[in-house]
Coordinates of C-alpha atoms in Angstrom, one line a residue:
Chain A
M1 CA 0.2 0.0 0.5
S2 CA 1.5 3.5 -0.7
A3 CA 0.5 7.0 -0.5
V4 CA 1.1 8.5 -4.0
N5 CA -0.7 11.8 -4.2
R6 CA -1.9 11.3 -7.8
R7 CA -4.7 13.4 -7.9
W8 CA -6.6 16.3 -6.3
Y9 CA -8.6 14.9 -3.8
S10 CA -5.6 12.1 -3.0
G11 CA -5.2 12.4 1.3
M12 CA -8.4 13.8 2.0
L13 CA -8.8 10.7 4.2
S14 CA -5.7 10.1 5.3
T15 CA -4.0 13.3 6.3
E16 CA -3.5 15.0 9.5
D17 CA -3.8 18.6 7.7
W18 CA -7.5 17.7 5.7
W19 CA -8.2 15.5 8.9
A20 CA -7.6 19.0 10.5
V21 CA -10.5 20.2 8.4
W22 CA -12.3 17.8 9.1
L23 CA -12.2 18.2 12.9
G24 CA -11.9 22.1 13.1
L25 CA -14.9 22.5 10.2
F26 CA -17.4 19.6 12.5
M27 CA -17.5 21.5 15.6
F28 CA -17.6 24.7 13.6
L29 CA -20.8 23.4 12.0
M30 CA -22.1 21.9 16.0
G31 CA -21.5 25.7 16.8
L32 CA -23.0 27.1 14.3
L33 CA -26.3 25.2 15.5
S34 CA -27.1 27.6 18.6
I35 CA -28.5 30.0 15.9
W36 CA -30.9 27.7 15.8
E37 CA -31.2 26.9 19.4
I38 CA -29.4 23.8 19.3
D39 CA -27.0 24.1 21.7
A40 CA -24.5 20.6 20.3
V41 CA -21.6 21.5 21.6
G42 CA -22.4 22.6 25.9
W43 CA -21.0 18.9 27.2
M44 CA -17.4 20.5 26.6
A45 CA -15.8 20.9 29.8
K46 CA -14.2 24.6 30.9
T47 CA -11.0 25.0 33.8
K48 CA -12.6 27.1 36.2
T49 CA -9.6 29.6 38.1
W50 CA -9.5 28.6 41.8
E51 CA -7.7 28.2 45.0
W52 CA -5.8 25.9 47.1
S53 CA -6.9 26.5 50.7
S54 CA -10.7 27.0 49.5
F55 CA -9.9 23.8 47.6
W56 CA -8.3 21.2 50.3
S57 CA -11.0 22.5 52.5
D58 CA -13.5 21.1 50.3
P59 CA -12.3 19.4 47.9
S60 CA -15.2 19.0 44.7
W61 CA -15.0 18.9 40.6
G62 CA -16.7 21.9 40.6
K63 CA -14.2 24.2 42.6
L64 CA -12.0 22.7 39.3
L65 CA -14.6 22.6 36.2
K66 CA -17.3 24.3 34.8
T67 CA -19.6 23.0 32.8
A68 CA -21.8 26.4 32.0
H69 CA -20.7 28.4 29.1
G70 CA -21.9 31.7 29.7
K71 CA -25.9 31.0 27.4
A72 CA -23.6 28.0 26.7
G73 CA -24.4 24.3 28.5
Q74 CA -27.2 25.0 30.6
A75 CA -28.6 21.8 28.3
Y76 CA -26.0 20.1 30.5
E77 CA -26.2 21.1 33.5
G78 CA -26.9 18.2 34.3
L79 CA -23.8 16.4 33.5
G80 CA -21.9 18.1 36.3
P81 CA -18.4 19.0 35.9
L82 CA -17.2 15.1 36.1
G83 CA -19.6 14.0 33.8
S84 CA -18.5 17.3 31.2
I85 CA -14.7 16.3 31.7
I86 CA -15.9 12.6 30.4
T87 CA -17.8 13.2 27.9
T88 CA -15.4 15.7 26.9
W89 CA -12.8 12.7 26.6
L90 CA -15.6 10.5 24.6
V91 CA -16.4 12.9 22.2
W92 CA -12.9 13.8 21.5
T93 CA -11.5 11.0 21.8
A94 CA -14.1 9.3 19.3
L95 CA -13.5 11.6 16.2
T96 CA -9.6 11.6 17.1
G97 CA -9.7 7.8 16.7
I98 CA -12.0 7.8 13.4
G99 CA -9.2 10.6 11.7
A100 CA -6.6 7.7 13.3
Y101 CA -8.5 4.9 11.7
F102 CA -8.4 6.7 8.1
M103 CA -4.5 7.4 8.8
K104 CA -4.0 3.8 9.2
L105 CA -2.7 4.8 12.5
N106 CA -2.7 1.8 15.3
V107 CA -6.4 2.9 16.7
G108 CA -5.8 0.9 20.1
K109 CA -2.0 2.4 20.7
F110 CA -3.8 5.9 19.4
V111 CA -6.4 5.6 21.6
V112 CA -5.1 4.8 25.0
G113 CA -2.0 7.4 24.4
F114 CA -4.8 9.8 23.5
T115 CA -6.3 9.3 26.8
I116 CA -3.0 10.0 28.7
I117 CA -1.8 12.8 26.9
F118 CA -5.9 14.5 27.1
A119 CA -5.4 12.9 30.9
I120 CA -2.4 14.7 31.6
T121 CA -3.3 17.7 29.7
W122 CA -6.3 18.3 31.7
F123 CA -4.5 17.6 35.0
V124 CA -1.3 20.4 33.7
W125 CA -4.5 22.9 32.6
I126 CA -6.0 22.7 36.3
V127 CA -2.7 23.5 37.8
G128 CA -2.4 26.9 35.8
H129 CA -5.2 28.0 36.8
E130 CA -4.2 28.0 40.7
A131 CA -5.1 31.0 41.6
H132 CA -1.1 31.9 42.7
L133 CA -0.2 31.2 39.1
K134 CA -2.6 32.5 37.3
A135 CA -5.3 35.4 38.9
P136 CA -4.7 39.0 38.3
K137 CA -5.0 41.5 40.9
T138 CA -8.1 43.8 40.4
A139 CA -8.0 46.6 38.7
E140 CA -8.6 48.4 42.0
S141 CA -5.0 46.9 43.1
I142 CA -3.5 48.6 40.6
T143 CA -4.8 52.1 41.1
A144 CA -5.8 52.6 43.9
P145 CA -3.9 50.1 46.2
Q146 CA -3.9 52.7 48.8
V147 CA -7.8 52.0 49.4
Y148 CA -7.8 48.3 48.8
G149 CA -4.2 47.0 49.8
E150 CA -2.1 45.7 46.8
D151 CA -3.8 42.3 47.3
V152 CA -6.8 41.5 46.1
Y153 CA -6.8 40.1 42.6
C154 CA -9.3 38.6 40.3
M155 CA -11.5 35.1 40.2
T156 CA -12.6 35.7 36.5
K157 CA -12.1 38.5 34.1
V158 CA -10.8 41.7 36.0
H159 CA -13.7 44.0 34.2
K160 CA -16.4 41.9 36.1
C161 CA -14.2 42.0 39.1
T162 CA -14.7 45.4 38.8
K163 CA -18.0 45.5 38.2
E164 CA -18.9 43.8 41.0
I165 CA -17.1 46.1 43.3
K166 CA -18.8 49.4 41.7
E167 CA -22.1 47.4 42.9
A168 CA -20.9 46.7 46.7
L169 CA -20.0 50.8 47.0
A170 CA -23.3 52.1 45.4
K171 CA -24.9 49.3 47.9
L172 CA -22.8 50.7 50.9
G173 CA -23.9 54.3 49.7
V174 CA -20.6 55.6 47.6
P175 CA -21.1 57.8 45.4
E176 CA -19.6 56.8 41.6
G177 CA -16.1 58.1 41.2
Q178 CA -15.6 58.9 44.7
L179 CA -12.5 56.9 46.3
P180 CA -14.2 54.4 49.9
S181 CA -12.5 54.7 52.8
P182 CA -10.0 51.7 53.2
Q183 CA -12.5 50.0 55.5
V184 CA -15.3 50.5 53.3
A185 CA -13.4 49.9 50.4
A186 CA -12.2 45.9 52.1
Q187 CA -16.0 45.7 52.4
A188 CA -16.5 45.8 48.6
V189 CA -14.2 43.4 47.7
D190 CA -15.7 41.2 50.5
M191 CA -18.9 42.1 49.2
S192 CA -17.4 41.1 45.2
K193 CA -18.5 37.2 43.9
H194 CA -14.8 37.1 42.3
A195 CA -12.2 38.7 44.2
I196 CA -10.1 36.9 46.3
R197 CA -7.3 39.4 48.6
M198 CA -3.7 36.7 48.5
S199 CA -0.1 36.9 49.8
W200 CA 1.6 36.4 46.7
G201 CA 0.0 36.2 43.5
L202 CA 2.4 35.5 39.6
S203 CA -0.6 37.4 37.8
L204 CA 0.5 34.8 35.2
G205 CA -3.1 34.3 33.4
G206 CA -3.3 31.9 30.7
G207 CA 0.7 31.4 30.5
A208 CA 1.2 29.4 33.5
S209 CA -0.6 26.1 32.0
Y210 CA 1.0 26.8 28.7
I211 CA 4.5 26.7 30.6
L212 CA 3.3 24.0 32.5
A213 CA 2.4 21.9 29.7
L214 CA 4.9 22.5 27.7
V215 CA 7.5 21.7 30.6
A216 CA 5.5 18.1 31.3
G217 CA 5.9 17.1 27.8
L218 CA 9.6 17.8 27.2
I219 CA 9.6 15.7 30.7
I220 CA 8.3 12.3 29.4
G221 CA 10.0 13.8 25.9
N222 CA 13.4 13.5 27.4
F223 CA 13.6 11.6 30.3
I224 CA 10.8 9.1 30.1
K225 CA 11.9 8.2 26.5
G226 CA 10.2 4.7 25.6
F227 CA 6.6 6.4 27.6
A228 CA 7.7 9.4 25.2
R229 CA 7.7 6.5 21.7
F230 CA 4.8 4.8 23.0
L231 CA 2.7 8.2 23.4
S232 CA 4.2 8.8 20.0
E233 CA 1.3 7.3 18.1
A234 CA -0.8 9.7 18.8
A235 CA 1.0 13.3 19.9
K236 CA 0.3 14.6 17.2
P237 CA 1.0 18.6 17.1
E238 CA 0.1 19.2 13.8
W239 CA -2.8 17.7 14.1
Y240 CA -4.4 19.5 17.0
I241 CA -2.7 22.6 16.4
K242 CA -3.7 22.7 12.8
T243 CA -7.6 21.6 14.0
A244 CA -7.3 24.4 16.8
I245 CA -6.1 27.0 13.8
V246 CA -9.4 26.4 12.7
Y247 CA -10.8 27.1 15.5
L248 CA -9.3 29.9 15.6
G249 CA -10.8 31.2 12.6
I250 CA -14.3 31.5 14.5
K251 CA -12.7 33.9 16.9
V252 CA -11.2 36.0 14.4
G253 CA -14.6 36.1 12.8
L254 CA -16.3 37.0 15.7
M255 CA -13.1 39.8 17.1
S256 CA -13.7 40.9 13.1
M257 CA -17.5 41.5 14.2
K258 CA -16.2 44.4 17.0
A259 CA -13.2 45.4 15.1
A260 CA -13.5 44.7 10.9
G261 CA -11.0 47.5 9.9
F262 CA -8.1 46.3 12.8
A263 CA -8.5 42.5 11.9
F264 CA -8.4 43.3 7.9
E265 CA -5.8 45.7 8.4
L266 CA -3.9 43.2 10.7
A267 CA -4.0 40.7 7.8
V268 CA -2.5 43.2 5.1
A269 CA 0.2 44.2 7.2
G270 CA 0.9 40.7 8.0
M271 CA 0.8 39.7 4.2
A272 CA 3.2 42.4 3.4
A273 CA 5.6 41.7 6.2
T274 CA 6.1 37.9 5.1
F275 CA 6.8 38.3 1.6
V276 CA 9.0 41.0 2.3
A277 CA 10.7 38.7 5.2
Y278 CA 10.8 35.8 2.5
L279 CA 12.5 37.6 -0.4
L280 CA 15.5 38.4 2.3
F281 CA 15.7 35.4 4.5
W282 CA 15.9 32.6 2.3
P283 CA 18.8 34.1 0.0
I284 CA 21.4 35.2 3.1
V285 CA 20.7 31.9 4.1
Y286 CA 20.8 30.6 1.0
T287 CA 24.3 31.9 0.1
L288 CA 26.2 31.7 3.4
G289 CA 25.0 27.9 2.9
R290 CA 27.3 27.6 0.4
K291 CA 29.8 30.3 0.4
G292 CA 30.3 30.4 4.3
F293 CA 28.8 26.2 5.0
K294 CA 29.8 24.9 2.1
L295 CA 26.7 23.2 2.2
S296 CA 25.4 21.4 -1.5
R297 CA 22.7 23.3 -3.3
H298 CA 20.7 20.8 -1.8
A299 CA 20.9 21.0 1.6
S300 CA 21.6 24.9 1.2
A301 CA 18.3 24.9 -0.5
V302 CA 16.5 22.9 1.8
L303 CA 18.0 24.4 5.1
S304 CA 17.3 27.7 3.6
S305 CA 13.8 26.6 3.8
G306 CA 13.1 25.3 6.5
I307 CA 14.6 28.3 8.7
S308 CA 13.2 30.8 6.7
I309 CA 9.8 29.9 5.7
C310 CA 7.6 27.9 7.1
G311 CA 9.9 24.6 8.7
V312 CA 9.8 21.5 8.7
S313 CA 6.4 21.3 5.8
A314 CA 8.2 24.7 3.5
A315 CA 11.7 21.7 4.5
I316 CA 9.9 19.1 2.9
A317 CA 8.0 20.6 0.1
T318 CA 11.7 21.9 -1.0
A319 CA 12.9 19.0 -0.5
G320 CA 10.8 17.4 -2.9
A321 CA 10.7 20.4 -5.7
I322 CA 13.8 20.0 -6.5
R323 CA 13.8 16.1 -5.9
A324 CA 16.5 16.1 -3.0
R325 CA 17.2 12.6 -1.4
P326 CA 14.2 12.3 1.4
I327 CA 17.2 11.5 4.4
L328 CA 17.8 15.7 3.7
P329 CA 14.6 16.9 4.9
T330 CA 14.1 14.1 7.4
M331 CA 17.9 15.5 9.2
V332 CA 16.7 19.2 8.3
S333 CA 13.1 18.5 10.2
M334 CA 14.4 17.2 12.9
L335 CA 17.0 20.0 14.1
I336 CA 13.9 22.3 12.8
V337 CA 11.8 20.7 15.9
I338 CA 14.0 21.1 18.0
F339 CA 15.1 24.9 17.6
A340 CA 11.6 25.8 17.4
M341 CA 11.3 24.3 20.2
I342 CA 14.2 26.7 22.1
E343 CA 12.8 29.6 20.3
L344 CA 9.5 28.6 21.7
V345 CA 11.2 28.8 25.2
V346 CA 12.9 31.9 24.5
L347 CA 10.9 34.3 22.2
P348 CA 7.6 35.3 24.0
G349 CA 9.5 36.2 27.3
F350 CA 12.6 38.2 25.9
Y351 CA 9.7 39.9 23.2
T352 CA 7.8 40.7 26.8
A353 CA 10.8 42.6 28.5
V354 CA 12.5 44.1 24.9
A355 CA 9.9 45.3 24.1
P356 CA 6.3 45.5 26.4
N357 CA 5.1 48.2 24.2
Q358 CA 4.7 46.7 21.0
P359 CA 2.5 43.7 21.6
I360 CA 1.6 43.5 17.1
V361 CA 5.1 44.2 16.0
N362 CA 6.0 41.3 18.7
G363 CA 3.3 38.6 17.9
A364 CA 4.3 39.5 13.8
A365 CA 8.2 39.2 14.3
M366 CA 6.9 35.8 16.7
G367 CA 5.3 34.2 13.6
M368 CA 7.8 34.9 11.1
T369 CA 10.7 33.8 13.7
V370 CA 9.5 31.0 14.8
K371 CA 9.2 27.5 12.2
T372 CA 6.4 24.8 12.8
D373 CA 2.6 25.9 13.0
G374 CA 2.9 24.2 16.8
A375 CA 5.1 26.2 17.9
D376 CA 3.9 29.4 16.4
A377 CA 0.7 29.6 17.9
A378 CA 2.4 27.9 21.2
A379 CA 4.8 30.7 20.9
G380 CA 1.8 33.2 20.3
A381 CA 0.2 32.0 22.4
I382 CA 2.8 32.4 25.9
L383 CA 3.3 36.5 24.0
D384 CA -0.3 37.3 24.2
Q385 CA -1.0 36.4 27.6
L386 CA 2.3 37.8 28.8
M387 CA 2.1 41.0 26.8
T388 CA -1.3 41.0 28.2
A389 CA -1.0 40.2 32.1
R390 CA 2.4 42.7 32.1
H391 CA 0.4 45.9 29.7
Y392 CA -2.7 45.6 32.0
Q393 CA -0.2 45.6 35.6
E394 CA 1.8 48.1 33.9
T395 CA -1.0 50.4 33.4
G396 CA -4.7 48.5 34.1
Q397 CA -5.4 48.8 31.1
V398 CA -7.2 46.0 29.7
W399 CA -5.8 45.0 25.8
E400 CA -8.3 42.3 24.7
E401 CA -7.2 38.5 24.4
G402 CA -6.1 37.0 21.7
W403 CA -4.8 40.1 18.5
I404 CA -1.3 39.4 19.8
L405 CA -1.9 35.3 18.9
T406 CA -3.5 36.1 15.9
A407 CA -0.8 38.6 14.7
S408 CA 1.0 35.5 15.3
I409 CA -0.2 33.3 13.3
V410 CA -1.6 35.4 10.6
T411 CA 2.1 36.0 9.4
K412 CA 2.4 31.9 9.8
I413 CA -0.4 32.2 7.7
W414 CA 0.6 33.3 4.4
I415 CA 3.6 31.6 4.9
D416 CA 2.4 28.5 5.1
M417 CA 0.5 29.6 1.8
F418 CA 3.9 30.4 0.1
I419 CA 5.5 27.9 0.4
G420 CA 2.9 26.3 -2.2
L421 CA 3.7 28.7 -5.2
W422 CA 7.8 28.8 -3.8
A423 CA 8.4 25.1 -3.8
F424 CA 6.7 25.6 -7.5
I425 CA 8.8 27.4 -8.6
L426 CA 11.7 26.5 -7.3
A427 CA 11.4 22.9 -8.8
L428 CA 10.8 24.7 -12.3
I429 CA 14.2 26.6 -11.3
W430 CA 15.7 23.1 -11.2
V431 CA 14.2 21.1 -13.1
Y432 CA 15.2 23.2 -16.7
R433 CA 18.1 24.9 -15.3
V434 CA 20.1 23.3 -11.9
E435 CA 19.7 19.5 -13.3
R436 CA 18.3 19.9 -16.5
D437 CA 16.2 17.3 -16.6
P438 CA 16.1 16.1 -20.8
T439 CA 13.4 13.5 -19.8
Q440 CA 11.1 15.5 -17.5
M441 CA 8.2 16.6 -19.7
T442 CA 7.2 19.2 -17.2
V443 CA 6.6 20.2 -13.6
G444 CA 2.7 19.8 -13.2
A445 CA 0.7 22.5 -11.4
S446 CA -1.2 20.1 -8.9
E447 CA 2.0 20.5 -7.5
V448 CA 1.2 23.5 -5.8
W449 CA -2.3 22.1 -5.0
H450 CA -1.0 19.2 -3.2
R451 CA 1.4 21.4 -1.6
F452 CA -0.7 24.0 -0.1
P453 CA -2.0 23.9 3.4
K454 CA -5.5 22.6 3.7
F455 CA -6.1 23.7 7.2
V456 CA -5.8 27.1 5.8
L457 CA -8.8 26.5 3.9
G458 CA -10.9 25.5 7.2
Y459 CA -9.3 29.1 9.2
L460 CA -10.8 31.0 6.4
L461 CA -14.0 29.3 5.8
A462 CA -14.9 29.8 9.8
W463 CA -14.0 33.5 9.9
F464 CA -15.6 34.5 6.8
V465 CA -18.6 32.3 7.7
Y466 CA -18.6 34.4 11.2
L467 CA -18.1 38.0 9.6
G468 CA -20.5 37.3 7.3
I469 CA -23.1 36.2 9.7
A470 CA -22.3 39.9 11.8
V471 CA -22.8 41.5 8.5
F472 CA -25.5 40.1 6.1
W473 CA -27.5 38.4 9.4
A474 CA -27.6 40.3 12.6
D475 CA -29.8 39.1 14.2
A476 CA -28.0 36.4 14.4
V477 CA -25.3 36.9 15.8
D478 CA -26.1 36.9 19.5
M479 CA -27.2 33.5 18.8
A480 CA -24.3 32.2 17.4
M481 CA -21.7 33.3 19.0
K482 CA -23.4 31.3 22.0
G483 CA -22.3 27.8 20.0
A484 CA -19.4 29.8 18.8
N485 CA -17.4 31.2 22.1
V486 CA -17.6 27.0 23.3
V487 CA -15.5 26.2 20.4
Q488 CA -13.7 29.2 20.3
S489 CA -12.4 29.2 23.7
P490 CA -12.6 26.0 25.5
M491 CA -12.0 23.1 22.3
R492 CA -10.0 25.6 20.8
K493 CA -7.9 26.3 23.9
M494 CA -7.1 22.0 24.7
L495 CA -6.3 21.6 21.9
F496 CA -3.8 24.9 22.5
M497 CA -2.7 22.6 25.9
M498 CA -2.1 18.8 23.8
T499 CA 0.1 20.2 21.0
F500 CA 1.9 22.1 24.1
V501 CA 2.3 18.9 25.4
C502 CA 3.1 16.6 22.5
M503 CA 5.6 19.3 20.7
G504 CA 7.6 18.5 24.4
I505 CA 6.5 14.8 24.2
I506 CA 8.6 14.5 20.4
T507 CA 11.2 16.4 20.9
D508 CA 14.2 15.0 22.2
F509 CA 16.7 17.1 21.9
S510 CA 19.7 14.7 22.1
K511 CA 18.9 14.6 18.6
L512 CA 21.1 17.6 18.0
K513 CA 24.3 15.6 18.0
G514 CA 25.7 14.7 15.0
M515 CA 24.3 16.7 13.5
G516 CA 27.1 19.4 12.9
R517 CA 27.4 21.5 10.5
L518 CA 23.8 22.0 9.7
A519 CA 22.8 22.3 12.7
T520 CA 25.6 25.5 13.7
L521 CA 24.3 27.0 10.3
Y522 CA 20.8 26.9 11.4
G523 CA 21.2 28.4 14.6
I524 CA 23.4 31.5 13.4
A525 CA 21.2 32.0 10.6
L526 CA 18.0 32.0 12.8
F527 CA 19.5 34.1 16.2
V528 CA 22.0 36.3 14.2
I529 CA 19.5 36.5 10.7
I530 CA 16.3 35.2 10.6
A531 CA 15.5 36.7 14.3
P532 CA 16.4 40.2 14.4
I533 CA 15.7 40.4 10.3
A534 CA 12.0 39.5 10.6
Y535 CA 12.1 41.8 13.7
F536 CA 12.8 44.7 11.2
V537 CA 10.5 44.1 8.9
A538 CA 7.3 43.2 12.1
W539 CA 8.2 46.4 13.1
V540 CA 8.3 48.8 9.9
F541 CA 4.6 46.9 9.2
H542 CA 2.9 46.9 12.0
R543 CA 4.5 49.5 13.9
G544 CA 2.6 51.6 15.9
M545 CA -0.5 48.7 15.6
M546 CA -2.9 47.8 19.6
P547 CA -5.1 45.3 20.2
P548 CA -8.0 46.7 21.0
T549 CA -9.5 47.2 24.7
P550 CA -12.4 45.9 25.8
G551 CA -16.1 48.1 24.6
G552 CA -12.3 50.7 23.5
Chain B
M1 CA -5.1 14.7 -14.1
K2 CA -2.8 13.6 -17.2
R3 CA -2.7 10.9 -19.3
S4 CA 0.2 8.3 -18.5
D5 CA 1.1 4.8 -20.4
L6 CA 2.2 3.7 -17.4
D7 CA 1.9 4.6 -13.5
T8 CA 4.5 3.7 -11.7
V9 CA 5.4 4.4 -7.6
L10 CA 8.6 6.0 -6.5
T11 CA 10.5 5.2 -3.7
H12 CA 14.4 5.7 -2.4
D13 CA 15.8 2.6 0.1
G14 CA 18.4 5.6 1.3
R15 CA 20.6 4.9 -2.1
E16 CA 19.1 4.6 -4.9
W17 CA 15.4 6.2 -6.2
V18 CA 13.7 3.1 -7.4
V19 CA 11.2 2.4 -9.7
R20 CA 8.2 -0.3 -9.9
A21 CA 5.1 -1.4 -11.9
D22 CA 3.6 -4.0 -12.4
G23 CA 6.5 -6.1 -12.8
I24 CA 8.8 -3.3 -13.6
E25 CA 11.5 -2.7 -11.4
A26 CA 14.6 -0.1 -12.0
R27 CA 16.9 1.6 -10.0
G28 CA 19.3 4.6 -10.8
A29 CA 21.5 6.6 -7.9
D30 CA 20.4 9.8 -10.3
W31 CA 17.8 10.7 -12.2
G32 CA 19.7 9.6 -16.0
E33 CA 21.0 6.2 -14.3
L34 CA 17.1 6.1 -12.9
D35 CA 15.8 6.7 -16.8
E36 CA 17.8 4.5 -18.3
S37 CA 17.2 1.8 -16.0
L38 CA 13.6 2.1 -16.6
R39 CA 14.5 2.3 -20.3
R40 CA 15.9 -1.3 -20.3
A41 CA 13.3 -3.1 -18.0
L42 CA 11.2 -1.1 -20.2
A43 CA 12.5 -2.9 -23.9
G44 CA 12.6 -6.2 -21.3
S45 CA 8.9 -5.8 -20.7
G46 CA 7.8 -6.6 -24.3
R47 CA 5.6 -4.3 -23.6
Y48 CA 6.4 -1.3 -25.9
P49 CA 7.3 -1.9 -29.4
S50 CA 10.9 -1.0 -29.9
G51 CA 11.0 3.1 -31.2
S52 CA 7.7 3.8 -28.4
R53 CA 8.1 6.6 -26.6
V54 CA 6.0 5.8 -23.2
R55 CA 5.0 9.0 -20.9
V56 CA 5.8 7.9 -17.6
F57 CA 4.2 9.4 -14.2
M58 CA 6.1 8.6 -11.1
G59 CA 4.9 9.1 -7.8
F60 CA 6.8 9.7 -5.1
D61 CA 5.8 7.1 -2.2
F62 CA 5.0 9.1 0.3
D63 CA 5.4 6.6 3.0
T64 CA 9.5 6.6 2.3
L65 CA 9.1 9.7 4.6
P66 CA 9.0 8.7 8.5
Q67 CA 6.0 8.5 10.3
W68 CA 6.6 11.4 12.3
L69 CA 7.5 13.9 9.3
R70 CA 3.5 13.2 7.9
Q71 CA 1.6 15.3 10.0
Y72 CA 3.7 18.7 9.1
H73 CA 3.2 18.0 4.7
Y74 CA 2.1 14.7 3.2
H75 CA 3.0 15.4 -0.2
Y76 CA 7.1 15.2 -1.5
F77 CA 6.8 15.5 -5.4
N78 CA 5.8 13.7 -8.5
R79 CA 8.2 13.2 -11.4
W80 CA 6.6 12.8 -15.4
V81 CA 8.8 11.7 -17.7
E82 CA 8.7 10.8 -21.3
I83 CA 11.3 7.7 -22.4
R84 CA 12.5 6.5 -25.5
V85 CA 12.4 2.4 -25.6

């Protein structure tokens, strides 16, 4: 049995890329049913911020998980938190198991592996939601610490705590706009449902869970290697992240309802930046490989694409375009996966520290620098959490969550889409100019289609459908958002979390041994050439762009 | 979809490119060697008259690449050649 892409529909049932589209669109459609008042997604479990002393005084699942998702989920309240997470496991195991069957994976091994990864994911996700790690300080503690104290944190979104404290102050007879006395302020905090006093807190937002997931995966991948090999059947970070990116299309669609101009500006700036960066990266790295490191044409071209464009997929596409031996993209891909992990660990904190006032520039630069979709989305998500948390702590102003992540994904998606075209051009140059293959008849245009990232189709469809609802069917927006919010938030975040865990599992740093010149060139090119140029180009096209503020 | 006279599956065994189809097998370290080997195999098969031109589709078998890589990308390349027997 061979896996040859002969026809335009080859791979539709047998590849992770297409299965990301199917899983993505399936839940997208389930979410859309809320327009007709059918709640087909409200069973999804959701994490909740919890505080350990309160939990241990009276442990219950209800303190860790919730089933209601705003207006959705009411039909499933009878499940309870434990029933909800079991249902979540059943549905996702069934869906991914079907995909595994068609992809000819070992279904039994996949289901066991998926279940273990699912359990690890939810465990670290819940741990990361402990209030000391996650909860932000309230706006009151930041702007008026002399009245409220510096120790008031919020167990939900900060604007909700602000609203609750304001309502409590009104009940206590404090006119709006007037600062209360410390005693009255303390009473108002006590009356607020979600404000809590804690002696310390890291205020990492969702970033705490992401970091823990990555650490858990890396421990397995590097110290429990036999276990990592066992899990490898289900450790598919690219599948999970591509599915999550389809759901991100829904989020971008929802965000576009509120800030269509900004979303459009972001997409155009991302395209322009990607195009410019691309034209700079590739020839510089190729020349360095040929002249500086004396690599072969094939090795230089594959490495240049891998490091300059979209990582592993670019390395494979380019190696295919120039008909390189398959061992070459395999070696380069190992490098890409390992270096992507290093970038993911280093860059979000670095960008947050050195450029805290350039959120969108940082996001876009991340998209052009971090290779592999999984690592980029992961880095973008951490950056989003770290930057919004820091900005809030320093200014008391809330940036709407998700725009920094979107900036990093948008540039990456443009890069992903370019690769098919670039590989096609490269194939023509290689066949007719470099190798001058006398028997080769043609390079099929179908090569562009086979190399096109299919999950992008799901992402764009989800985005434009929700944008279309906002523009042409305004009456349905509220109902559409019920289902959409479940798919784009807890479902998307669960897949992000699973991606983090899986990326750690498949990253074995010991594989860098013996890579010699290739690894040296990769490291130099990445940190000395790609990262600075990407940042400069991102700054040129995105400077001054700021995430919208809620209600702003 | 283009028409071909012969559909083959292309792989790489770590040393050589290998083409297989319906009992025909050809090998070569580079494209020149492979095509020459294929020409001899076609001539030896007795299915194509001497002097005929055979349009050959070589579809790369993506299972040649390690399983962990396939989630990133699922296409390597396909090759169309015309062999004079």
